[in-house]
Coordinates of C-alpha atoms in Angstrom, one line a residue:
Chain A
V1404 CA -0.1 0.3 -0.1
D1405 CA 1.9 3.2 -0.9
T1406 CA 0.4 5.5 1.9
P1407 CA 2.8 7.3 3.8
Y1408 CA 1.8 5.4 6.7
A1409 CA 2.9 2.1 5.0
K1410 CA 6.3 3.7 3.3
L1411 CA 7.4 4.6 6.9
K1412 CA 6.5 1.5 8.2
A1413 CA 8.2 0.0 5.8
F1414 CA 11.0 1.8 6.6
Q1415 CA 11.2 1.4 9.9
E1416 CA 11.2 -2.1 9.4
A1417 CA 14.3 -1.7 7.4
L1418 CA 16.2 0.3 10.1
V1419 CA 15.1 -2.3 12.6
Q1420 CA 16.6 -5.0 10.0
Q1421 CA 20.0 -3.1 9.7
G1422 CA 20.5 -2.6 13.5
V1423 CA 19.5 0.3 15.9
L1424 CA 19.3 3.8 15.8
T1425 CA 20.7 5.8 17.8
P1426 CA 19.4 9.2 19.2
R1427 CA 21.7 11.2 17.0
E1428 CA 20.7 9.5 14.3
F1429 CA 16.7 9.7 14.8
E1430 CA 17.5 13.5 15.7
T1431 CA 18.7 13.9 12.1
R1432 CA 16.4 11.9 10.7
L1433 CA 13.5 14.2 12.6
L1434 CA 15.0 17.3 11.4
S1435 CA 15.1 16.2 7.3
H1436 CA 11.6 14.9 8.1
L1437 CA 10.2 18.7 10.1
R1438 CA 11.9 20.5 7.2
G1439 CA 10.3 18.3 4.3
L1440 CA 7.1 19.2 6.5
C1441 CA 7.1 22.3 7.4
G1442 CA 8.4 23.7 4.3
A1443 CA 11.4 25.7 6.6
D1444 CA 14.7 25.7 9.0
I1445 CA 14.4 23.9 11.5
S1446 CA 16.8 23.8 14.4
P1447 CA 16.9 20.7 17.5
E1448 CA 15.4 24.2 19.4
T1449 CA 13.0 25.3 17.2
H1450 CA 9.4 26.2 19.0
L1451 CA 7.4 23.8 16.9
F1452 CA 4.0 24.8 18.3
S1453 CA 4.5 28.2 19.3
S1454 CA 6.0 29.3 16.1
G1455 CA 2.9 28.5 14.5
L1456 CA 5.1 26.0 12.3
I1457 CA 2.6 22.8 12.8
N1458 CA -0.4 22.6 12.2
S1459 CA -2.6 20.1 13.1
L1460 CA -2.8 17.7 10.2
K1461 CA 1.1 18.2 10.3
F1462 CA 1.5 17.2 13.6
I1463 CA -0.8 13.6 13.2
E1464 CA 2.2 13.7 10.7
L1465 CA 4.8 14.2 13.1
M1466 CA 3.2 11.8 15.1
V1467 CA 3.4 8.7 13.0
F1468 CA 6.5 9.7 12.1
V1469 CA 7.7 9.1 15.8
E1470 CA 5.9 6.2 16.1
T1471 CA 7.1 4.4 13.0
T1472 CA 10.7 5.3 13.4
L1473 CA 10.8 4.0 16.7
G1474 CA 9.0 1.4 16.3
I1475 CA 6.9 2.7 20.1
R1476 CA 3.8 3.8 20.7
V1477 CA 3.6 7.3 22.4
P1478 CA 2.2 6.2 26.2
N1479 CA -0.6 7.9 27.4
S1480 CA 1.7 9.8 30.0
R1481 CA 3.6 11.4 27.0
L1482 CA 0.8 12.5 25.2
S1483 CA 1.0 16.6 26.1
A1484 CA 2.5 19.4 24.0
E1485 CA 5.3 19.3 26.6
F1486 CA 6.6 16.7 25.4
F1487 CA 6.6 17.5 21.6
Q1488 CA 7.8 21.4 21.8
T1489 CA 11.2 21.2 19.9
P1490 CA 12.9 18.3 18.2
R1491 CA 15.9 17.7 21.0
V1492 CA 12.8 17.4 23.3
I1493 CA 11.0 14.9 21.0
V1494 CA 14.4 12.7 21.0
D1495 CA 15.3 13.1 24.4
T1496 CA 11.6 11.8 25.8
F1497 CA 11.1 9.3 23.3
C1498 CA 14.8 8.4 22.0
A1499 CA 17.2 9.1 24.5
G1500 CA 19.7 7.2 26.4
K1501 CA 18.1 3.8 25.1
P1502 CA 19.1 2.1 21.8
C1503 CA 15.9 2.9 19.4
Chain B
V394 CA -4.2 32.1 26.2
L395 CA -5.9 32.0 29.2
K396 CA -4.4 31.5 32.6
L397 CA -5.9 28.7 33.6
P398 CA -6.9 27.2 36.0
I399 CA -9.9 29.4 36.4
E400 CA -11.6 29.0 39.9
L401 CA -14.9 28.9 41.2
D402 CA -15.2 28.8 45.0
G403 CA -18.9 28.3 45.8
P404 CA -20.0 26.9 49.4
P405 CA -19.7 23.3 49.7
P406 CA -22.2 21.2 47.7
V407 CA -24.0 18.1 49.6
A408 CA -24.5 15.1 47.5
A409 CA -26.8 13.8 50.1
H410 CA -29.6 16.6 47.8
V411 CA -28.8 14.7 44.9
A412 CA -30.2 11.3 46.6
E413 CA -33.2 13.1 47.9
L414 CA -33.9 14.8 44.3
I415 CA -33.7 10.8 43.1
S416 CA -35.3 9.5 46.3
G417 CA -38.8 11.7 45.7
G418 CA -39.1 9.7 42.2
D419 CA -38.9 12.8 40.0
V420 CA -36.2 11.2 38.6
V421 CA -36.3 7.8 37.9
V422 CA -33.2 5.4 37.4
S423 CA -33.5 1.9 35.9
G424 CA -30.1 -0.2 36.1
N425 CA -28.5 2.9 36.2
Q426 CA -30.1 4.8 33.0
V427 CA -32.5 7.6 34.0
V428 CA -35.9 6.7 32.3
R429 CA -38.2 9.6 33.5
L430 CA -38.0 12.8 34.6
G431 CA -41.1 15.0 35.9
G432 CA -41.7 17.3 39.1
A433 CA -39.7 19.5 39.8
A434 CA -36.7 17.6 38.1
L435 CA -38.2 18.5 34.9
A436 CA -39.2 21.7 35.7
L437 CA -35.3 22.2 36.6
Q438 CA -34.4 21.0 33.1
R439 CA -36.7 23.4 31.4
R440 CA -35.8 26.7 33.3
L441 CA -31.9 25.4 32.4
L442 CA -32.8 25.2 28.6
S443 CA -34.6 28.0 29.2
V444 CA -30.8 29.8 30.5
F445 CA -28.8 28.6 27.9
R446 CA -31.2 29.9 25.2
S447 CA -31.3 33.5 26.5
L448 CA -27.3 33.2 26.4
A449 CA -26.9 32.1 23.4
A450 CA -29.8 34.8 22.4
G451 CA -27.4 37.3 23.4
L452 CA -25.3 36.3 20.3
E453 CA -28.7 37.0 18.3
A454 CA -28.3 32.8 17.8
E455 CA -30.5 31.3 15.4
E456 CA -32.5 28.4 17.2
R457 CA -32.8 25.0 15.4
A458 CA -34.3 21.3 16.4
Y459 CA -32.0 19.0 14.2
P460 CA -33.0 14.9 14.4
V461 CA -31.5 12.8 16.7
L462 CA -30.6 10.5 13.5
I463 CA -27.3 11.4 11.9
P464 CA -26.0 9.9 8.6
A465 CA -23.0 8.0 8.8
A466 CA -21.9 10.0 5.8
V467 CA -21.7 13.3 7.7
L468 CA -19.6 12.1 10.5
A469 CA -17.7 10.2 7.9
R470 CA -16.5 13.7 6.5
T471 CA -14.9 14.4 9.7
D472 CA -12.6 12.2 11.4
Y473 CA -15.2 10.7 13.4
F474 CA -14.8 6.9 13.0
I475 CA -10.9 7.1 13.2
S476 CA -10.8 9.4 16.7
F477 CA -14.3 7.8 18.0
P478 CA -15.0 4.9 16.6
H479 CA -15.7 3.4 20.2
Q480 CA -18.4 5.8 21.0
A481 CA -20.7 5.2 17.9
T482 CA -23.8 4.2 18.5
V483 CA -25.5 3.1 15.2
A484 CA -29.2 2.5 14.4
T485 CA -30.1 0.3 11.5
H486 CA -33.1 -1.5 11.1
L487 CA -34.2 -6.1 9.9
Q488 CA -32.9 -7.2 6.4
E489 CA -36.3 -7.4 4.4
Q490 CA -35.1 -10.9 4.0
G491 CA -34.5 -11.7 8.0
L492 CA -38.3 -10.3 8.8
E493 CA -39.9 -13.5 8.4
P494 CA -37.2 -15.9 9.7
F495 CA -37.5 -13.5 12.7
V496 CA -41.0 -13.3 13.5
Q497 CA -41.4 -16.7 13.7
A498 CA -38.0 -17.1 16.0
M499 CA -40.1 -14.5 18.3
R500 CA -43.4 -16.6 17.6
A501 CA -41.3 -19.7 19.0
G502 CA -40.3 -17.6 22.2
G503 CA -36.2 -16.8 20.8
A504 CA -34.7 -13.8 22.8
P505 CA -35.3 -10.6 20.5
T506 CA -31.4 -9.6 21.1
A507 CA -29.6 -12.8 19.7
E508 CA -32.0 -12.7 17.0
L509 CA -31.8 -10.0 15.7
S510 CA -27.9 -10.3 15.6
G511 CA -27.2 -11.0 11.9
R512 CA -30.4 -9.8 10.5
L513 CA -29.1 -6.3 10.3
D514 CA -29.4 -4.2 7.4
A515 CA -25.9 -2.4 7.0
P516 CA -26.1 1.2 9.5
E517 CA -26.6 4.1 7.4
Q518 CA -27.4 6.4 10.7
L519 CA -26.2 6.8 14.1
L520 CA -28.1 8.2 16.9
S521 CA -25.9 11.7 17.1
P522 CA -23.3 12.0 19.6
A523 CA -23.6 15.0 19.2
V524 CA -25.8 18.1 18.5
C525 CA -23.1 20.7 16.6
Y526 CA -22.4 17.7 13.5
H527 CA -25.6 19.2 12.5
C528 CA -25.1 22.6 12.3
Y529 CA -22.2 21.5 10.2
A530 CA -24.0 19.4 7.5
E531 CA -26.3 21.7 7.0
L532 CA -24.2 24.9 6.3
S533 CA -22.3 22.1 4.3
G534 CA -21.0 24.0 0.8
V535 CA -22.2 27.4 2.0
Q536 CA -20.4 31.1 1.9
L537 CA -22.1 32.7 4.7
S538 CA -22.7 36.2 4.6
R539 CA -22.4 37.7 7.9
P540 CA -19.4 37.8 10.3
L541 CA -20.1 35.9 12.2
E542 CA -22.9 32.7 12.6
V543 CA -24.4 31.2 15.9
L544 CA -26.6 28.9 15.7
T545 CA -27.9 26.8 19.1
A546 CA -29.5 23.8 20.0
T547 CA -30.9 21.1 22.3
G548 CA -30.0 17.7 21.5
R549 CA -30.5 13.5 22.9
C550 CA -26.6 12.7 21.9
F551 CA -25.3 8.7 22.2
R552 CA -22.2 7.8 23.9
R553 CA -21.3 4.0 24.3
E554 CA -20.8 4.1 28.3
D555 CA -19.4 0.6 30.6
A556 CA -22.9 0.1 32.6
E557 CA -20.5 -0.2 36.0
A558 CA -19.6 3.5 34.5
C559 CA -23.1 4.9 34.2
L560 CA -24.4 7.0 36.9
P561 CA -27.5 9.0 36.6
L562 CA -27.5 13.0 35.9
A563 CA -23.6 12.3 35.5
R564 CA -22.5 9.5 33.2
Q565 CA -25.4 8.4 30.8
R566 CA -25.7 6.7 27.6
E567 CA -28.6 9.0 26.8
F568 CA -28.3 12.7 27.6
T569 CA -29.3 15.9 26.4
M570 CA -27.1 18.7 25.2
H571 CA -27.3 22.4 24.6
E572 CA -25.2 23.6 22.3
I573 CA -24.5 26.9 21.3
V574 CA -21.9 26.9 17.4
L575 CA -20.1 29.4 16.4
L576 CA -18.8 30.0 12.7
G577 CA -17.6 32.5 11.0
R578 CA -14.1 34.8 11.0
P579 CA -11.6 33.5 13.5
E580 CA -11.6 37.0 15.2
R581 CA -14.9 37.0 15.5
V582 CA -15.4 33.6 16.4
T583 CA -12.3 33.9 19.1
A584 CA -14.1 37.0 20.3
A585 CA -17.8 35.0 21.1
R586 CA -16.2 32.2 22.8
E587 CA -14.6 34.3 25.5
Q588 CA -17.9 36.3 25.9
L589 CA -19.5 32.8 26.6
L590 CA -17.2 31.5 28.6
G591 CA -17.3 34.7 30.8
R592 CA -21.3 34.5 31.0
V593 CA -21.1 30.5 31.7
L594 CA -18.4 31.2 34.2
E595 CA -21.2 34.4 35.5
L596 CA -24.3 31.8 35.7
A597 CA -22.0 28.9 37.9
R598 CA -21.0 31.7 39.9
R599 CA -24.3 33.5 40.7
V600 CA -25.8 29.9 41.0
G601 CA -23.2 28.9 44.0
L602 CA -21.3 26.1 42.2
R603 CA -18.2 25.1 43.0
G604 CA -15.2 24.3 40.7
R605 CA -12.6 25.1 37.9
V606 CA -12.1 26.2 34.3
V607 CA -9.6 23.2 33.3
Q608 CA -7.8 22.4 30.1
A609 CA -9.2 19.1 28.2
S610 CA -8.8 16.9 25.9
D611 CA -11.6 14.6 24.6
P612 CA -11.3 10.6 24.6
F613 CA -9.8 9.7 21.4
Y614 CA -9.9 6.2 20.7
G615 CA -6.2 5.1 20.5
S616 CA -5.1 5.4 17.6
V617 CA -2.2 7.1 16.4
E618 CA -4.7 10.2 15.0
G619 CA -6.2 10.1 18.0
R620 CA -2.9 10.1 19.8
A621 CA -2.1 13.2 18.2
R622 CA -5.5 15.3 18.5
S623 CA -4.9 14.3 22.0
V624 CA -1.8 16.7 22.5
L625 CA -3.4 19.4 19.8
Q626 CA -5.9 19.9 22.3
Q627 CA -3.8 20.5 24.8
A628 CA -1.5 22.2 23.3
G629 CA -3.7 24.4 21.8
Q630 CA -5.7 25.6 24.7
L631 CA -8.4 23.9 22.0
K632 CA -11.0 22.2 25.2
L633 CA -11.7 24.4 28.2
E634 CA -14.1 22.1 30.7
L635 CA -16.3 23.5 33.4
V636 CA -16.0 20.8 36.0
V637 CA -17.4 21.2 39.2
D638 CA -17.6 19.4 42.4
C639 CA -21.3 17.6 43.3
G640 CA -20.2 16.5 46.5
D641 CA -19.2 12.8 46.5
R642 CA -17.7 13.8 42.9
E643 CA -16.8 15.8 40.3
I644 CA -18.2 16.2 37.2
A645 CA -17.7 18.4 34.0
I646 CA -20.7 20.3 33.2
A647 CA -20.0 22.3 29.9
S648 CA -17.0 22.5 27.4
F649 CA -15.8 24.9 25.3
N650 CA -14.3 23.6 22.6
R651 CA -12.0 25.3 18.8
H652 CA -12.1 23.5 16.1
E653 CA -10.2 26.2 14.0
D654 CA -10.8 25.4 10.5
Y655 CA -10.9 22.1 10.7
F656 CA -15.2 21.4 9.8
G657 CA -15.0 24.3 8.0
R658 CA -12.7 22.5 5.3
A659 CA -14.4 19.6 6.0
F660 CA -17.7 21.4 5.3
S661 CA -16.9 23.4 3.2
I662 CA -18.0 26.6 4.3
E663 CA -16.6 29.6 3.7
S664 CA -16.6 32.9 5.5
D665 CA -18.1 36.1 4.3
E666 CA -14.6 36.7 3.7
G667 CA -14.5 33.8 1.5
K668 CA -11.9 31.3 3.5
P669 CA -12.9 28.3 5.5
I670 CA -14.6 29.7 8.3
H671 CA -13.3 28.7 12.0
T672 CA -15.6 27.1 14.1
S673 CA -16.3 27.3 18.3
C674 CA -18.9 25.2 20.4
I675 CA -19.7 25.3 24.0
A676 CA -22.1 22.3 24.9
F677 CA -23.8 21.8 28.2
G678 CA -24.5 18.6 29.4
V679 CA -28.0 19.7 30.7
D680 CA -28.3 16.6 33.1
R681 CA -25.3 16.7 34.8
W682 CA -26.1 21.0 35.6
M683 CA -29.2 19.0 37.4
R684 CA -26.9 17.2 39.4
A685 CA -24.6 20.7 40.2
V686 CA -27.5 22.7 41.3
V687 CA -29.3 20.8 43.1
A688 CA -26.0 19.5 44.8
A689 CA -25.2 23.0 45.6
R690 CA -28.8 24.5 46.1
G691 CA -31.1 21.5 47.0
A692 CA -33.4 19.7 46.4
S693 CA -36.0 22.1 46.7
P694 CA -37.8 23.8 43.3
A695 CA -37.9 27.3 45.6
A696 CA -34.0 26.6 46.1
W697 CA -32.3 26.5 42.7
T698 CA -35.8 28.5 41.5
E699 CA -34.2 31.6 42.8
A700 CA -30.3 30.6 42.1
L701 CA -31.2 30.2 38.4
S702 CA -33.6 33.4 38.5
A703 CA -30.3 35.1 39.4
G704 CA -28.0 33.2 37.0
S705 CA -30.6 34.3 34.0
E706 CA -29.8 38.3 34.1
V707 CA -25.9 37.4 33.0
A708 CA -27.5 36.2 29.9
T709 CA -29.9 38.5 28.9

């Protein structure tokens, strides 16, 4: 199936086969994904919500990207904007300190 | 951005007043569901609806009466079936070819529930989960002629709730909702929503309710879209709730929802300026207001008539 979700899932499966994704690699991929999504230059410290760069459809895509790339399901305890403020916060919350 | 929570410091409510109302026979309950309102309870419901209508009248709202049934196709224009599939209550009929065997099974003393199953038409309609979807459907494909349109309606709404979680006048599978729906230019919708929030708070203060306005999120289904929307609601203060103390529990009695241009785009509704409209809805859980008012003021109509007269001054 040629949906963005299916493509990401295939991509994530390929990553799992190749080995692990480090927080640094995840950050690189996340920034690249966000730049494509928002059509803007985005740094690890860019505020995604207060800058107005992320609308609701883009945020849903971002959530799909985080979940499929890391092979996780964001738990209820992390379903708050504070854990998605900036790319760095996303990496620290969902990827840091452990192989993904 | 509003500084939250906004506190309401009414006197301590008394849960026993609610028990008194129910044992008095004006709210009849069967299996955790309210099956009948009469007497003082019905009068209270009517009084509340009249206060909510007055709140909307201040914004030159047009009143509506919508059906209970809503086409699945209407809900499918939104993300309802992705975000809230677990709450859908569908309405359907027996299949033509299932009628005869069904009647025979009934004659033979069969259980209706078991015999219905497997003989139903594919459902094309649902029981309304909320009132405001009808408003967006009504204006579908329309360009508004004014900067702000306000619609208001009372409706019976339906959600899936576990039987053990149900509580009369607090959590019901079928309940009465009154909504004020704001549609138009973003700045006008925002201003009207803030005005209504202020008025509802003033109403609650005059009635003597104790509680607070807090940021909330809808009970989205556990899909990735649902998880994302839950975060978005909190990030943008898209959903606020007025939560009040009823003595033995706290319940949300009103919600203030911002949808930005979501429904404007989903239903192709344009503002008078030719852009997708922004929308906002203010929803009152009428049964829950009944519980809150009685807990605050007592089961005697004299007590809450006075309270709601004070409240209706806010509205007019």
